[in-house]
Amino acid sequence: MLSRLGALLQEAVGAREPSIDLLEAFVEHWKCITHYYIESTDENTPAKKTDIPWRLKQMLDILVYEERQQTGAGEAGPCLEYLLQHKILETLCTLGKAEYPPGMRQQVFQFFSKLLAQVQHPLLHYLNVHRPVQKLLRLGGTVPGSQTEKEEVQFTTVLCSKIQQDPALLTYILEGKKMVSRKKSSREPSTLPREAANIPDKDNPHSKAPDRSSGGAQALSPQPPAEMEEPGGGAADSNLITSLMGLCKSKKGRVALKAQENLLLLVSVASQAAATYLVQSSPCCPAVAEHLCQLYQALPTFLDPADIAALEGISWRLPSAPSDEAAFPGKEALAAFLGWFDYCDHLIMEAHMVVADALAKAVAEKLFVEILQPHLLHVSEQSVLTSTALLTAMLRQLRSPALLREAVAFLLGTEPQPAAPDDGPRTLCAHLIGHCDHLSDEISITTLRLFEELLQKPHERIIRSLVLGHLEGRHYVARGSPEPESYEDTVDLEEDPYFTDGFLDSSFQPSAKHPPAPLTNLDGKTAVTEIVNSFLCLVPEEAKTSAFLEETGYDTYVHDAYGLFQECSSRVAPWGWPLGPTPLDPHEPERPFFEGHFLRMLFDRMSRILEQPYSLNLQVTSVLSRLALFPHPLIHEYLLDPYINLAPGCRSLFSVLVRVIGDLMQRIQRVPQFPGKLLLVRKQLMGQVPGEQLDHQTLLQGVVVLEEFCKELAAIAFVKFPPHGPHLHLSPPREGHV
């Protein structure tokens, strides 16, 4: 690599200082490059077929070799001083802009990249380095899909790596057109004049060598970028950011991926000052959010929610749609949008806290509020359906705490507001809850999936706003009587008009063989058994069909519920929830209780389970199961305790189910051959027999869902308070992940 240098040194033995010979060689190579533009008349010869690439390589080798020979640490050698003082980098920028000879821009990018990477002396602080760097960035970023994308991304890689090592460089590089002097002389022409080329005197090649004893040192001293700043700053034209964003949009996958990695490296700077500068004085956050909005607006007007769900798991590192998935209109556009959203989420998670907060707010404002919210509230059912499904897909991918915080504020509002039964939909959340009870079953199912996804996010305000805020105070429990000491004292199910003698199973009755187990201390086997049996025996025998088929039963539900409960408990562990409900004051007067719009909607839907489509029933019960898994004593009491003494006019999940069973008992009498038809419908749902249309099919499918849901609730109650102990001690999730 340094063979040419070795030859030069051999010729110089005993004649001159090696540094003088290096400088002479360096100047000679530069002189040959500039003379090419004076003497050449062929405008079609590519640059790589001239000796320019070789000359540039020799100049770089000389600079690297000179630095290795330097004895004084941090001291610039004569060749580096010549490069800086004679503005060689500025001249090379002009040559690259002129693209003469053809391919010269590629050579200039390569030279800049290798120079900054291989020379250890700090260069970017110098005005005669960071100014041409800015110009070169601007030159590359203005040509989308250019032939030099590979070289451009290598150049930005070096710059981002340098900034990562020294965040103070950010202010030198993040300058745009407005930061460059307005002097007319600073604008390079497209052709290179003799003076701009710094052509040395043919007879005295050292005539322009720097004078290290006088004014040359002043030109070599690092210059702060403020000296070049115009009033108004340069936030709108920050070249490194715009260049990276342009490369992120490249059709070449490797170029786009590398540019994204470079931007990720840039936003993760450790310096508070650099991060603040990046937010306040660059278009980084708006540019990233704006590209996300552009990708969203490029999507088709309507997308099937099933197609959106099929692209689950798109990663920014592999943003293309899986080839094994069925094609549908807008597939590639959807993959591009979800891939960039995943990248935004990853940026926010890895970025400095200052950048993360700003980027999360930009995404929330530009995408959520300005674009998504009007679509969610649109009168068009297609618009509501597509936007809701896309929001669900985004929530499923979301991992960064900062963006989750913004998403929760967007969906639930900035301040919690206690809801009343007659309140209209004042917030977006209220509108979405209304969509769960929409005339369109498809919109109802899609919106219920949105809430199910939301309930799996580790943000306490979600469950508190939707459920817990309405249960606090336990106003659903009747006042004026002491707390029950045992389940036997709380309710006599035989007195319920919906429980007839023929319906009540002996195993459903509270067991008298075990000692009393207070509700406030669910640590005994009796209490768990009573709750489990209550749900398992809720559906009458004539409405059960699972026993006739070899299929997964209650034990499988217990296994699944255990894993889901572990996951949920780990997620909520940092929230410090109490182990038991606050004891009631028997002298406190009863107050009106409202379960909240969310639970009211779910209970209303549950009460219509015998009349609703099968897929809708599955989604309603799935959301209720998610709620029941939360290890909060009030949720457990209100959703899973069949024995609470409800205040007048209040209902719980169990009381809703009891009335559904009562309705079912009356309907059974009107369906001929009910057991046989019910068994046939279950076999159809399992795919064991062809799905032919039957009378009362919606009712029969609802009964199957009801039986399975009761088994699932029994399993959840069992794993939340197993006989061997009331609580599971679980480790919290890793920090920084959702």
XYZ file of C-alpha atoms in Angstrom:
738
model
C 0.000 0.000 0.000
C 2.833 2.403 0.822
C 5.208 1.196 -1.908
C 5.201 4.600 -3.577
C 6.089 6.240 -0.281
C 8.907 3.767 0.243
C 10.379 4.623 -3.123
C 10.180 8.312 -2.353
C 11.882 7.826 0.973
C 14.700 5.819 -0.597
C 15.348 8.644 -3.059
C 15.428 11.151 -0.236
C 17.973 9.372 2.017
C 20.669 11.824 3.054
C 19.268 14.607 0.903
C 16.298 16.118 2.701
C 14.092 15.575 5.747
C 11.512 12.800 5.113
C 8.712 15.249 5.961
C 9.887 17.601 3.210
C 9.835 14.766 0.673
C 6.365 13.718 1.810
C 5.098 17.245 1.337
C 6.717 17.454 -2.092
C 5.080 14.197 -3.137
C 1.735 15.284 -1.698
C 1.816 18.589 -3.578
C 2.942 16.839 -6.755
C -0.045 14.483 -6.675
C -2.446 17.366 -6.087
C -0.808 19.365 -8.879
C -1.301 16.470 -11.291
C -4.990 16.302 -10.413
C -5.514 20.011 -11.002
C -3.497 19.950 -14.220
C -5.851 17.279 -15.564
C -8.628 19.856 -15.643
C -6.431 22.346 -17.470
C -4.959 20.002 -20.042
C -7.699 17.399 -20.659
C -10.181 17.937 -23.460
C -11.993 14.576 -23.283
C -15.200 15.063 -21.331
C -16.425 11.468 -21.720
C -13.599 9.497 -20.094
C -14.846 8.170 -16.730
C -12.919 9.300 -13.681
C -11.984 5.737 -12.766
C -10.119 5.429 -16.099
C -7.942 8.442 -15.348
C -5.140 8.622 -12.819
C -7.259 10.741 -10.444
C -8.330 7.790 -8.194
C -4.703 6.655 -7.901
C -3.511 10.200 -7.111
C -6.147 10.606 -4.419
C -5.165 7.275 -2.912
C -1.498 8.307 -2.813
C -2.417 11.586 -1.117
C -4.420 9.680 1.496
C -1.570 7.206 2.053
C 0.868 10.093 2.551
C -1.410 11.714 5.159
C -1.777 8.445 7.066
C 1.954 7.696 6.903
C 2.834 11.228 7.965
C 0.585 10.958 10.997
C 2.236 7.725 12.062
C 5.620 9.389 11.944
C 4.548 12.366 14.035
C 6.244 12.531 17.429
C 4.062 15.254 18.923
C 0.637 13.991 19.889
C -2.219 15.903 18.265
C 0.096 17.920 16.039
C -0.789 18.347 12.360
C 1.940 17.449 9.873
C 2.968 19.603 6.893
C 0.855 17.630 4.404
C -2.264 17.906 6.559
C -1.578 21.608 7.023
C -1.296 22.004 3.268
C -4.597 20.159 2.768
C -6.353 22.451 5.221
C -4.758 25.754 4.278
C -5.226 25.304 0.545
C -8.858 24.214 0.889
C -8.308 21.024 -1.053
C -11.515 19.529 0.328
C -13.484 22.570 -0.836
C -12.016 22.121 -4.304
C -12.831 18.424 -4.370
C -16.440 19.292 -3.447
C -16.613 21.557 -6.471
C -15.197 18.804 -8.682
C -17.793 16.377 -7.345
C -20.596 18.853 -7.941
C -19.464 19.346 -11.550
C -19.344 15.539 -11.983
C -16.396 15.992 -14.308
C -14.940 13.684 -15.334
C -17.998 11.393 -15.080
C -17.939 9.484 -11.790
C -15.901 12.144 -9.986
C -18.559 12.539 -7.309
C -18.097 8.904 -6.353
C -14.333 9.414 -6.022
C -14.844 12.489 -3.828
C -17.215 10.670 -1.458
C -14.726 7.817 -1.141
C -11.834 10.178 -0.438
C -13.757 12.092 2.243
C -14.886 8.866 3.930
C -11.408 7.345 4.005
C -9.775 10.595 5.095
C -12.092 11.051 8.099
C -11.923 7.384 9.021
C -8.180 6.791 8.679
C -6.670 10.066 9.880
C -6.791 10.095 13.661
C -6.146 13.799 14.035
C -9.436 15.615 14.834
C -10.488 17.182 11.544
C -14.167 18.036 11.755
C -13.566 20.969 14.084
C -11.739 22.817 11.303
C -13.758 25.217 9.218
C -12.017 24.016 6.058
C -13.206 20.485 6.830
C -16.703 20.746 8.267
C -17.803 23.309 5.662
C -16.972 21.056 2.674
C -18.443 18.133 4.611
C -21.710 20.061 4.826
C -21.587 20.871 1.116
C -20.881 17.272 0.190
C -23.795 16.081 2.311
C -26.058 18.575 0.623
C -24.765 17.497 -2.766
C -25.549 13.840 -2.120
C -28.914 14.417 -0.512
C -30.322 16.322 -3.476
C -30.235 13.388 -5.882
C -32.727 10.642 -4.905
C -31.794 7.249 -6.253
C -28.394 8.514 -7.364
C -25.578 6.275 -8.503
C -23.501 7.287 -5.481
C -25.911 6.045 -2.789
C -23.448 3.409 -1.620
C -20.679 5.970 -1.218
C -23.046 8.460 0.424
C -24.160 5.994 3.078
C -20.533 5.062 3.799
C -19.789 8.761 4.239
C -22.671 9.230 6.692
C -21.529 6.126 8.563
C -18.156 7.716 9.223
C -19.763 10.997 10.319
C -22.228 9.341 12.689
C -19.452 7.246 14.166
C -17.376 10.381 14.772
C -20.340 12.101 16.423
C -20.916 9.063 18.606
C -17.311 9.296 19.777
C -17.428 13.083 20.231
C -20.980 14.476 20.534
C -19.612 18.027 20.413
C -19.086 17.518 16.673
C -22.839 17.565 16.195
C -22.930 21.339 16.143
C -20.198 21.422 13.469
C -21.892 18.973 11.131
C -25.583 19.741 11.638
C -25.491 22.938 9.652
C -27.383 23.622 6.483
C -27.448 26.174 3.717
C -28.457 28.932 6.078
C -25.306 28.353 8.091
C -23.061 29.034 5.133
C -21.906 32.574 4.487
C -24.054 34.594 2.113
C -21.026 35.988 0.406
C -21.248 35.501 -3.301
C -17.669 34.331 -3.405
C -18.545 31.320 -1.261
C -20.780 29.855 -3.967
C -18.745 27.527 -6.138
C -19.388 27.558 -9.881
C -20.167 24.299 -11.642
C -16.856 24.539 -13.526
C -13.513 24.763 -11.835
C -11.443 27.947 -12.458
C -7.711 27.899 -12.172
C -7.718 29.844 -8.907
C -10.255 27.556 -7.215
C -8.091 24.573 -8.004
C -5.209 26.001 -5.959
C -2.810 25.147 -8.776
C 0.788 25.496 -7.552
C 3.404 27.408 -9.474
C 5.012 24.989 -11.940
C 8.453 26.374 -11.163
C 7.995 26.515 -7.424
C 5.750 23.676 -6.253
C 6.269 24.667 -2.600
C 5.331 28.270 -3.126
C 1.939 27.720 -1.490
C 3.130 25.519 1.341
C 1.891 26.785 4.695
C 3.964 29.179 6.674
C 3.898 27.527 10.091
C 5.459 30.518 11.750
C 2.917 33.163 10.757
C -0.652 33.439 9.577
C -0.920 29.805 8.524
C -1.534 28.672 12.060
C -4.549 30.941 12.315
C -6.163 29.263 9.318
C -5.550 25.849 10.865
C -7.112 26.560 14.234
C -10.520 24.939 14.784
C -13.350 27.342 14.054
C -16.671 27.126 15.888
C -19.668 26.917 13.577
C -21.229 30.012 15.140
C -18.854 32.179 13.143
C -20.598 31.084 9.975
C -24.136 31.287 11.284
C -26.665 33.605 9.777
C -29.557 35.055 11.729
C -32.369 32.547 11.874
C -30.188 29.485 12.229
C -30.149 26.478 9.938
C -32.651 24.128 11.500
C -34.581 23.804 8.261
C -31.643 22.561 6.202
C -29.654 20.286 8.444
C -27.708 18.342 5.879
C -26.767 15.193 7.742
C -30.383 14.572 8.760
C -31.819 15.241 5.312
C -29.134 13.111 3.717
C -29.844 10.218 6.078
C -33.589 10.529 5.558
C -33.112 10.508 1.791
C -30.963 7.387 2.019
C -33.516 5.716 4.315
C -35.983 5.955 1.419
C -33.602 4.265 -1.020
C -34.972 1.407 -3.096
C -31.747 -0.468 -2.375
C -32.445 -2.461 0.772
C -28.883 -2.495 2.090
C -28.452 1.233 1.583
C -31.727 2.008 3.369
C -30.899 -0.345 6.255
C -27.432 1.145 6.722
C -28.856 4.674 6.670
C -31.388 3.689 9.326
C -28.615 2.235 11.466
C -26.659 5.475 11.055
C -29.629 7.589 12.126
C -30.108 5.286 15.095
C -26.466 5.836 16.023
C -26.934 9.583 15.730
C -30.002 9.869 17.991
C -28.423 7.713 20.692
C -25.723 10.272 21.513
C -25.001 10.280 25.225
C -24.554 14.038 25.554
C -27.507 16.010 26.908
C -26.370 19.126 25.047
C -25.995 17.247 21.754
C -29.418 15.625 22.152
C -31.006 18.996 22.890
C -29.298 20.502 19.843
C -30.544 17.596 17.727
C -34.124 18.268 18.844
C -34.149 22.058 18.781
C -31.833 22.825 15.859
C -32.432 20.033 13.375
C -35.432 18.602 11.516
C -34.719 15.101 12.840
C -37.974 14.433 14.706
C -40.325 16.170 12.235
C -38.629 14.439 9.287
C -38.974 10.960 10.785
C -42.625 11.563 11.725
C -43.419 13.152 8.359
C -42.122 10.122 6.470
C -44.332 7.907 8.652
C -47.336 10.053 7.747
C -46.474 9.894 4.048
C -46.352 6.108 4.193
C -49.715 6.038 5.982
C -51.319 8.280 3.383
C -49.949 6.049 0.622
C -52.062 3.139 1.923
C -55.250 2.145 0.098
C -58.474 3.691 1.391
C -59.688 0.299 2.572
C -57.710 -2.637 3.915
C -59.208 -5.840 5.243
C -58.438 -6.176 8.994
C -57.520 -9.812 8.358
C -54.899 -8.724 5.810
C -53.486 -6.220 8.271
C -53.260 -8.895 10.966
C -51.542 -11.241 8.493
C -48.534 -8.890 8.339
C -48.019 -9.036 12.094
C -44.373 -9.007 13.100
C -42.985 -6.776 10.328
C -39.565 -5.536 11.429
C -37.700 -2.434 10.310
C -34.702 -4.628 9.580
C -36.848 -6.788 7.278
C -39.603 -4.422 6.144
C -40.692 -6.367 3.079
C -43.872 -8.409 3.284
C -43.407 -12.173 3.781
C -43.497 -13.937 0.427
C -45.514 -16.850 1.796
C -48.478 -14.604 2.629
C -51.297 -14.222 0.128
C -51.070 -11.101 -2.007
C -53.643 -8.346 -1.594
C -53.882 -4.760 -2.869
C -51.654 -2.478 -0.835
C -49.560 -5.270 0.676
C -46.191 -3.696 -0.039
C -47.379 -0.251 1.066
C -48.690 -1.708 4.312
C -45.416 -3.543 4.933
C -43.480 -0.320 4.322
C -45.668 1.618 6.773
C -45.523 -0.988 9.543
C -41.774 -1.397 9.000
C -41.159 2.345 9.385
C -43.440 2.508 12.426
C -41.395 -0.283 13.981
C -38.273 1.727 13.170
C -39.723 4.850 14.820
C -40.541 2.797 17.890
C -36.999 1.392 17.938
C -35.522 4.871 17.485
C -37.515 6.149 20.455
C -36.505 3.199 22.592
C -32.777 3.567 21.844
C -32.513 7.362 21.575
C -31.411 9.791 24.261
C -34.342 10.621 26.528
C -34.576 14.163 25.155
C -34.759 12.901 21.574
C -37.090 10.039 22.513
C -39.646 12.340 24.111
C -39.552 14.798 21.210
C -39.868 12.077 18.568
C -42.725 10.381 20.432
C -44.589 13.692 20.632
C -43.976 14.327 16.922
C -45.385 10.908 15.959
C -48.390 11.401 18.253
C -49.158 14.855 16.931
C -48.563 14.245 13.233
C -49.864 10.696 12.853
C -52.232 10.006 15.748
C -53.952 13.367 16.154
C -53.775 14.977 12.715
C -54.318 11.914 10.516
C -55.566 8.905 12.468
C -58.136 10.567 14.729
C -60.270 12.023 11.891
C -60.335 8.573 10.289
C -61.382 6.918 13.559
C -64.258 9.403 13.939
C -65.254 9.367 10.263
C -68.809 8.565 9.210
C -67.514 6.077 6.650
C -67.521 2.547 8.048
C -64.626 1.579 5.771
C -62.526 4.434 7.127
C -63.320 3.498 10.737
C -62.617 -0.176 10.114
C -59.265 0.336 8.371
C -57.945 2.980 10.772
C -58.950 0.920 13.831
C -57.237 -2.189 12.488
C -54.089 -0.178 11.667
C -54.038 1.353 15.147
C -54.315 -2.141 16.626
C -51.381 -3.316 14.505
C -49.328 -0.326 15.678
C -50.139 -1.015 19.329
C -49.113 -4.634 18.844
C -45.691 -3.537 17.577
C -45.199 -0.742 20.093
C -42.415 -1.335 22.640
C -41.001 2.053 23.654
C -42.309 3.572 26.913
C -42.280 7.135 25.545
C -44.413 6.310 22.508
C -46.722 4.158 24.640
C -47.239 7.124 26.947
C -48.237 9.277 23.983
C -50.506 6.579 22.568
C -52.290 6.223 25.928
C -52.755 9.995 26.165
C -54.116 10.004 22.615
C -56.621 7.226 23.278
C -57.666 8.002 26.857
C -57.168 11.759 27.025
C -54.604 13.776 28.932
C -56.500 13.955 32.228
C -58.721 11.289 33.777
C -62.347 12.352 33.942
C -64.911 10.410 36.003
C -67.657 9.220 33.723
C -71.354 9.228 34.472
C -73.961 6.841 33.000
C -75.594 9.581 30.928
C -72.358 11.130 29.649
C -72.056 11.445 25.912
C -68.859 10.474 24.044
C -66.660 13.431 24.950
C -63.308 11.751 24.315
C -61.857 9.533 21.621
C -61.941 6.635 24.083
C -65.686 7.106 24.602
C -66.223 7.061 20.829
C -64.179 3.876 20.516
C -66.131 2.211 23.321
C -69.256 3.149 21.393
C -67.778 1.476 18.320
C -67.579 -1.774 20.318
C -71.388 -1.736 20.292
C -71.664 -0.629 16.674
C -74.386 -1.700 14.256
C -71.590 -3.168 12.141
C -70.402 -6.385 13.774
C -67.089 -6.087 11.929
C -66.403 -2.647 13.420
C -67.388 -3.952 16.863
C -65.005 -6.917 16.585
C -62.136 -4.792 15.279
C -62.532 -2.193 18.026
C -62.752 -4.882 20.722
C -59.441 -6.239 19.400
C -58.001 -2.755 19.781
C -58.966 -2.657 23.462
C -57.677 -6.186 24.020
C -54.314 -5.123 22.619
C -54.371 -1.969 24.731
C -54.997 -3.982 27.916
C -51.768 -5.912 27.301
C -49.603 -2.796 27.425
C -47.677 -2.032 30.647
C -49.225 1.316 31.453
C -51.282 1.470 34.649
C -53.462 4.298 33.438
C -55.071 2.000 30.857
C -56.643 -0.388 33.348
C -57.232 2.396 35.855
C -59.079 4.578 33.370
C -61.149 1.799 31.844
C -61.947 -0.230 34.964
C -60.253 0.431 38.306
C -61.196 4.092 38.561
C -64.860 3.039 38.686
C -64.380 0.175 41.168
C -62.475 2.155 43.802
C -64.534 2.642 46.914
C -66.339 -0.683 46.315
C -69.686 1.054 45.918
C -70.960 -2.067 44.129
C -71.052 -3.819 47.537
C -74.166 -3.327 49.658
C -73.605 -1.167 52.736
C -75.243 -1.349 56.108
C -74.278 -4.929 56.862
C -70.984 -6.393 58.097
C -68.504 -8.035 55.794
C -69.437 -11.667 55.084
C -67.518 -14.170 57.128
C -68.090 -17.065 54.756
C -69.485 -17.736 51.350
C -72.408 -19.605 52.877
C -73.561 -16.335 54.481
C -73.471 -14.251 51.320
C -76.118 -15.641 49.023
C -78.593 -18.466 48.718
C -78.540 -19.408 45.079
C -81.673 -21.534 45.473
C -83.603 -18.330 46.060
C -82.610 -16.954 42.675
C -85.568 -17.364 40.318
C -83.233 -18.387 37.489
C -81.915 -21.392 39.436
C -84.629 -24.063 39.392
C -84.449 -27.401 41.169
C -83.765 -29.173 37.917
C -80.929 -26.831 37.061
C -78.984 -26.621 40.328
C -76.209 -29.200 40.442
C -75.181 -30.613 43.803
C -71.543 -29.758 43.150
C -72.542 -26.130 42.647
C -73.836 -25.675 46.173
C -71.447 -24.199 48.742
C -69.693 -27.030 50.472
C -70.457 -27.552 54.171
C -67.541 -29.924 54.690
C -64.971 -27.123 54.837
C -64.514 -24.332 57.381
C -65.584 -20.797 56.456
C -63.197 -18.833 54.230
C -63.464 -15.031 54.354
C -63.452 -13.276 50.996
C -60.865 -10.745 52.140
C -58.315 -13.503 52.702
C -58.588 -15.830 49.753
C -55.904 -18.197 50.951
C -57.878 -21.368 51.611
C -58.789 -24.289 49.417
C -62.458 -23.946 50.196
C -62.719 -20.423 48.810
C -61.035 -21.354 45.546
C -63.133 -24.484 45.171
C -66.340 -22.551 45.742
C -65.484 -19.984 43.062
C -64.325 -22.599 40.544
C -67.415 -24.752 41.074
C -69.660 -21.707 40.755
C -68.464 -21.082 37.211
C -68.114 -24.722 36.180
C -71.646 -25.528 37.260
C -73.245 -22.352 35.967
C -74.236 -23.841 32.598
C -76.929 -26.538 33.050
C -76.087 -30.097 32.083
C -78.558 -30.135 29.187
C -76.639 -27.203 27.648
C -73.186 -28.816 27.942
C -71.590 -30.726 25.081
C -67.841 -30.783 25.728
C -68.137 -34.011 27.753
C -69.383 -35.864 24.665
C -66.259 -35.052 22.637
C -62.614 -35.837 23.113
C -61.340 -32.289 23.284
C -59.447 -29.956 25.531
C -61.300 -29.347 28.754
C -60.918 -27.430 31.956
C -57.357 -28.664 32.598
C -56.142 -27.110 29.354
C -57.743 -23.807 30.315
C -55.877 -23.949 33.630
C -52.574 -24.475 31.829
C -53.195 -21.577 29.433
C -54.499 -19.292 32.180
C -51.439 -19.949 34.312
C -49.083 -18.732 31.585
C -51.207 -15.676 30.831
C -51.512 -14.826 34.512
C -47.756 -15.050 35.004
C -47.250 -12.687 32.076
C -49.852 -10.232 33.355
C -48.509 -10.315 36.925
C -44.984 -9.613 35.717
C -46.261 -6.665 33.703
C -48.100 -5.031 36.615
C -45.597 -5.906 39.359
C -43.989 -2.410 39.416
C -47.365 -0.775 40.101
C -47.532 -1.868 43.743
C -51.107 -3.057 43.824
C -52.587 -4.081 47.217
C -53.067 -7.735 48.067
C -56.630 -7.327 49.277
C -59.558 -4.906 49.016
C -59.974 -2.068 51.492
C -62.442 -3.069 54.252
C -65.834 -1.403 54.043
C -67.125 1.028 56.622
C -70.559 -0.379 57.606
C -71.716 3.086 58.623
C -70.868 4.672 55.269
C -74.016 5.455 53.275
C -74.489 3.845 49.897
C -73.551 5.897 46.868
C -74.597 5.430 43.267
C -72.315 3.007 41.465
C -71.468 3.176 37.780
C -69.211 0.468 36.370
C -67.937 2.792 33.640
C -68.688 2.875 29.929
C -66.198 0.103 29.143
C -67.546 -2.496 31.582
C -71.117 -1.477 30.837
C -70.512 -2.102 27.149
C -68.928 -5.499 27.871
C -71.745 -6.540 30.215
C -74.354 -5.416 27.689
C -72.602 -7.408 24.986
C -72.336 -10.410 27.316
C -76.037 -10.251 28.098
C -76.717 -10.646 24.352
C -74.380 -13.595 23.849
C -77.264 -15.832 22.726
C -78.189 -13.386 19.962
C -74.800 -12.286 18.604
C -72.584 -13.795 15.885
C -70.087 -16.409 16.969
C -66.985 -14.347 16.085
C -68.288 -11.349 18.028
C -68.965 -13.510 21.100
C -65.439 -14.886 20.951
C -63.994 -11.371 20.969
C -66.202 -10.147 23.837
C -65.259 -13.104 26.032
C -61.601 -12.705 25.078
C -61.567 -9.101 26.358
C -63.351 -10.081 29.584
C -60.825 -12.868 30.149
C -57.976 -10.381 29.732
C -59.583 -8.158 32.342
C -60.143 -11.013 34.775
C -56.438 -11.934 34.647
C -55.333 -8.668 36.276
C -54.149 -9.422 39.833
C -55.982 -6.554 41.480
C -58.302 -7.405 44.391
C -61.113 -5.182 43.133
C -61.030 -6.751 39.667
C -61.005 -10.203 41.182
C -63.891 -9.360 43.491
C -66.062 -7.676 40.883
C -65.442 -10.057 37.967
C -64.709 -13.412 39.597
C -66.432 -13.526 42.996
C -69.930 -14.995 42.720
C -70.681 -14.322 46.371
C -70.400 -10.558 46.762
C -73.480 -8.883 48.180
C -74.258 -6.435 45.378
C -75.769 -3.062 46.135
C -79.272 -2.437 44.739
C -79.247 -1.848 40.999
C -75.652 -3.106 40.561
C -74.523 -6.023 38.463
C -71.338 -8.063 38.286
C -70.028 -10.426 35.633
C -71.464 -13.389 37.503
C -74.890 -11.781 37.862
C -74.919 -11.064 34.121
C -74.088 -14.705 33.420
C -76.819 -15.872 35.796
C -79.419 -13.934 33.857
C -78.075 -15.229 30.548
C -78.514 -18.760 31.892
C -82.072 -17.926 32.959
C -82.795 -16.665 29.449
C -81.214 -19.803 28.016
C -83.409 -22.088 30.130
C -86.490 -20.465 28.657
C -85.200 -20.607 25.077
C -84.261 -24.276 25.336
C -87.919 -25.151 25.705
C -88.645 -23.625 22.301
C -85.908 -25.490 20.372
C -86.840 -29.045 19.335
C -84.080 -31.658 19.677
C -81.912 -29.098 21.424
C -79.168 -31.477 22.749
C -78.598 -33.090 19.356
C -78.487 -29.816 17.462
C -76.148 -28.310 20.062
C -73.734 -31.233 19.724
C -73.838 -30.921 15.924
C -73.028 -27.210 16.083
C -70.063 -27.873 18.371
C -68.747 -30.463 15.912
C -69.169 -27.933 13.098
C -67.207 -25.317 15.020
C -64.452 -27.864 15.600
C -64.374 -28.748 11.903
C -65.415 -32.349 12.481
C -68.513 -32.146 10.276
C -69.481 -29.891 7.343
C -70.886 -26.533 8.353
C -74.475 -26.698 7.175
C -76.972 -24.022 8.185
C -79.303 -24.956 11.059
C -82.272 -23.344 12.715
C -81.353 -21.386 15.843
C -77.684 -21.583 14.834
C -76.750 -18.251 16.458
C -78.330 -19.391 19.719
C -76.587 -22.763 19.628
C -73.188 -21.217 18.876
C -73.741 -18.761 21.740
C -74.356 -21.654 24.127
C -71.070 -23.293 23.094
C -69.183 -20.027 23.695
C -70.948 -19.597 27.049
C -69.885 -23.034 28.257
C -66.267 -22.491 27.252
C -66.200 -19.013 28.763
C -67.395 -20.295 32.140
C -64.631 -22.930 32.084
C -62.106 -20.237 31.242
C -63.244 -17.998 34.128
C -63.032 -20.948 36.513
C -59.463 -21.630 35.364
C -58.477 -17.962 35.802
C -59.897 -17.903 39.331
C -57.987 -21.087 40.147
C -54.583 -19.828 38.939
C -55.006 -16.432 40.609
C -55.589 -17.992 44.017
C -54.376 -21.603 43.893
C -55.051 -23.863 46.913
C -51.363 -23.887 47.914
C -51.212 -20.111 48.338
C -52.953 -16.908 47.364
C -50.291 -15.200 45.319
C -47.630 -15.929 42.762
C -44.312 -14.171 43.253
C -43.163 -13.204 39.798
C -40.237 -11.205 38.521
C -40.983 -7.888 36.791
C -40.232 -7.450 33.081
C -36.979 -6.004 31.806
C -36.798 -2.236 31.852
C -37.265 -0.356 28.598
C -39.485 -3.009 27.032
C -43.215 -3.105 26.654
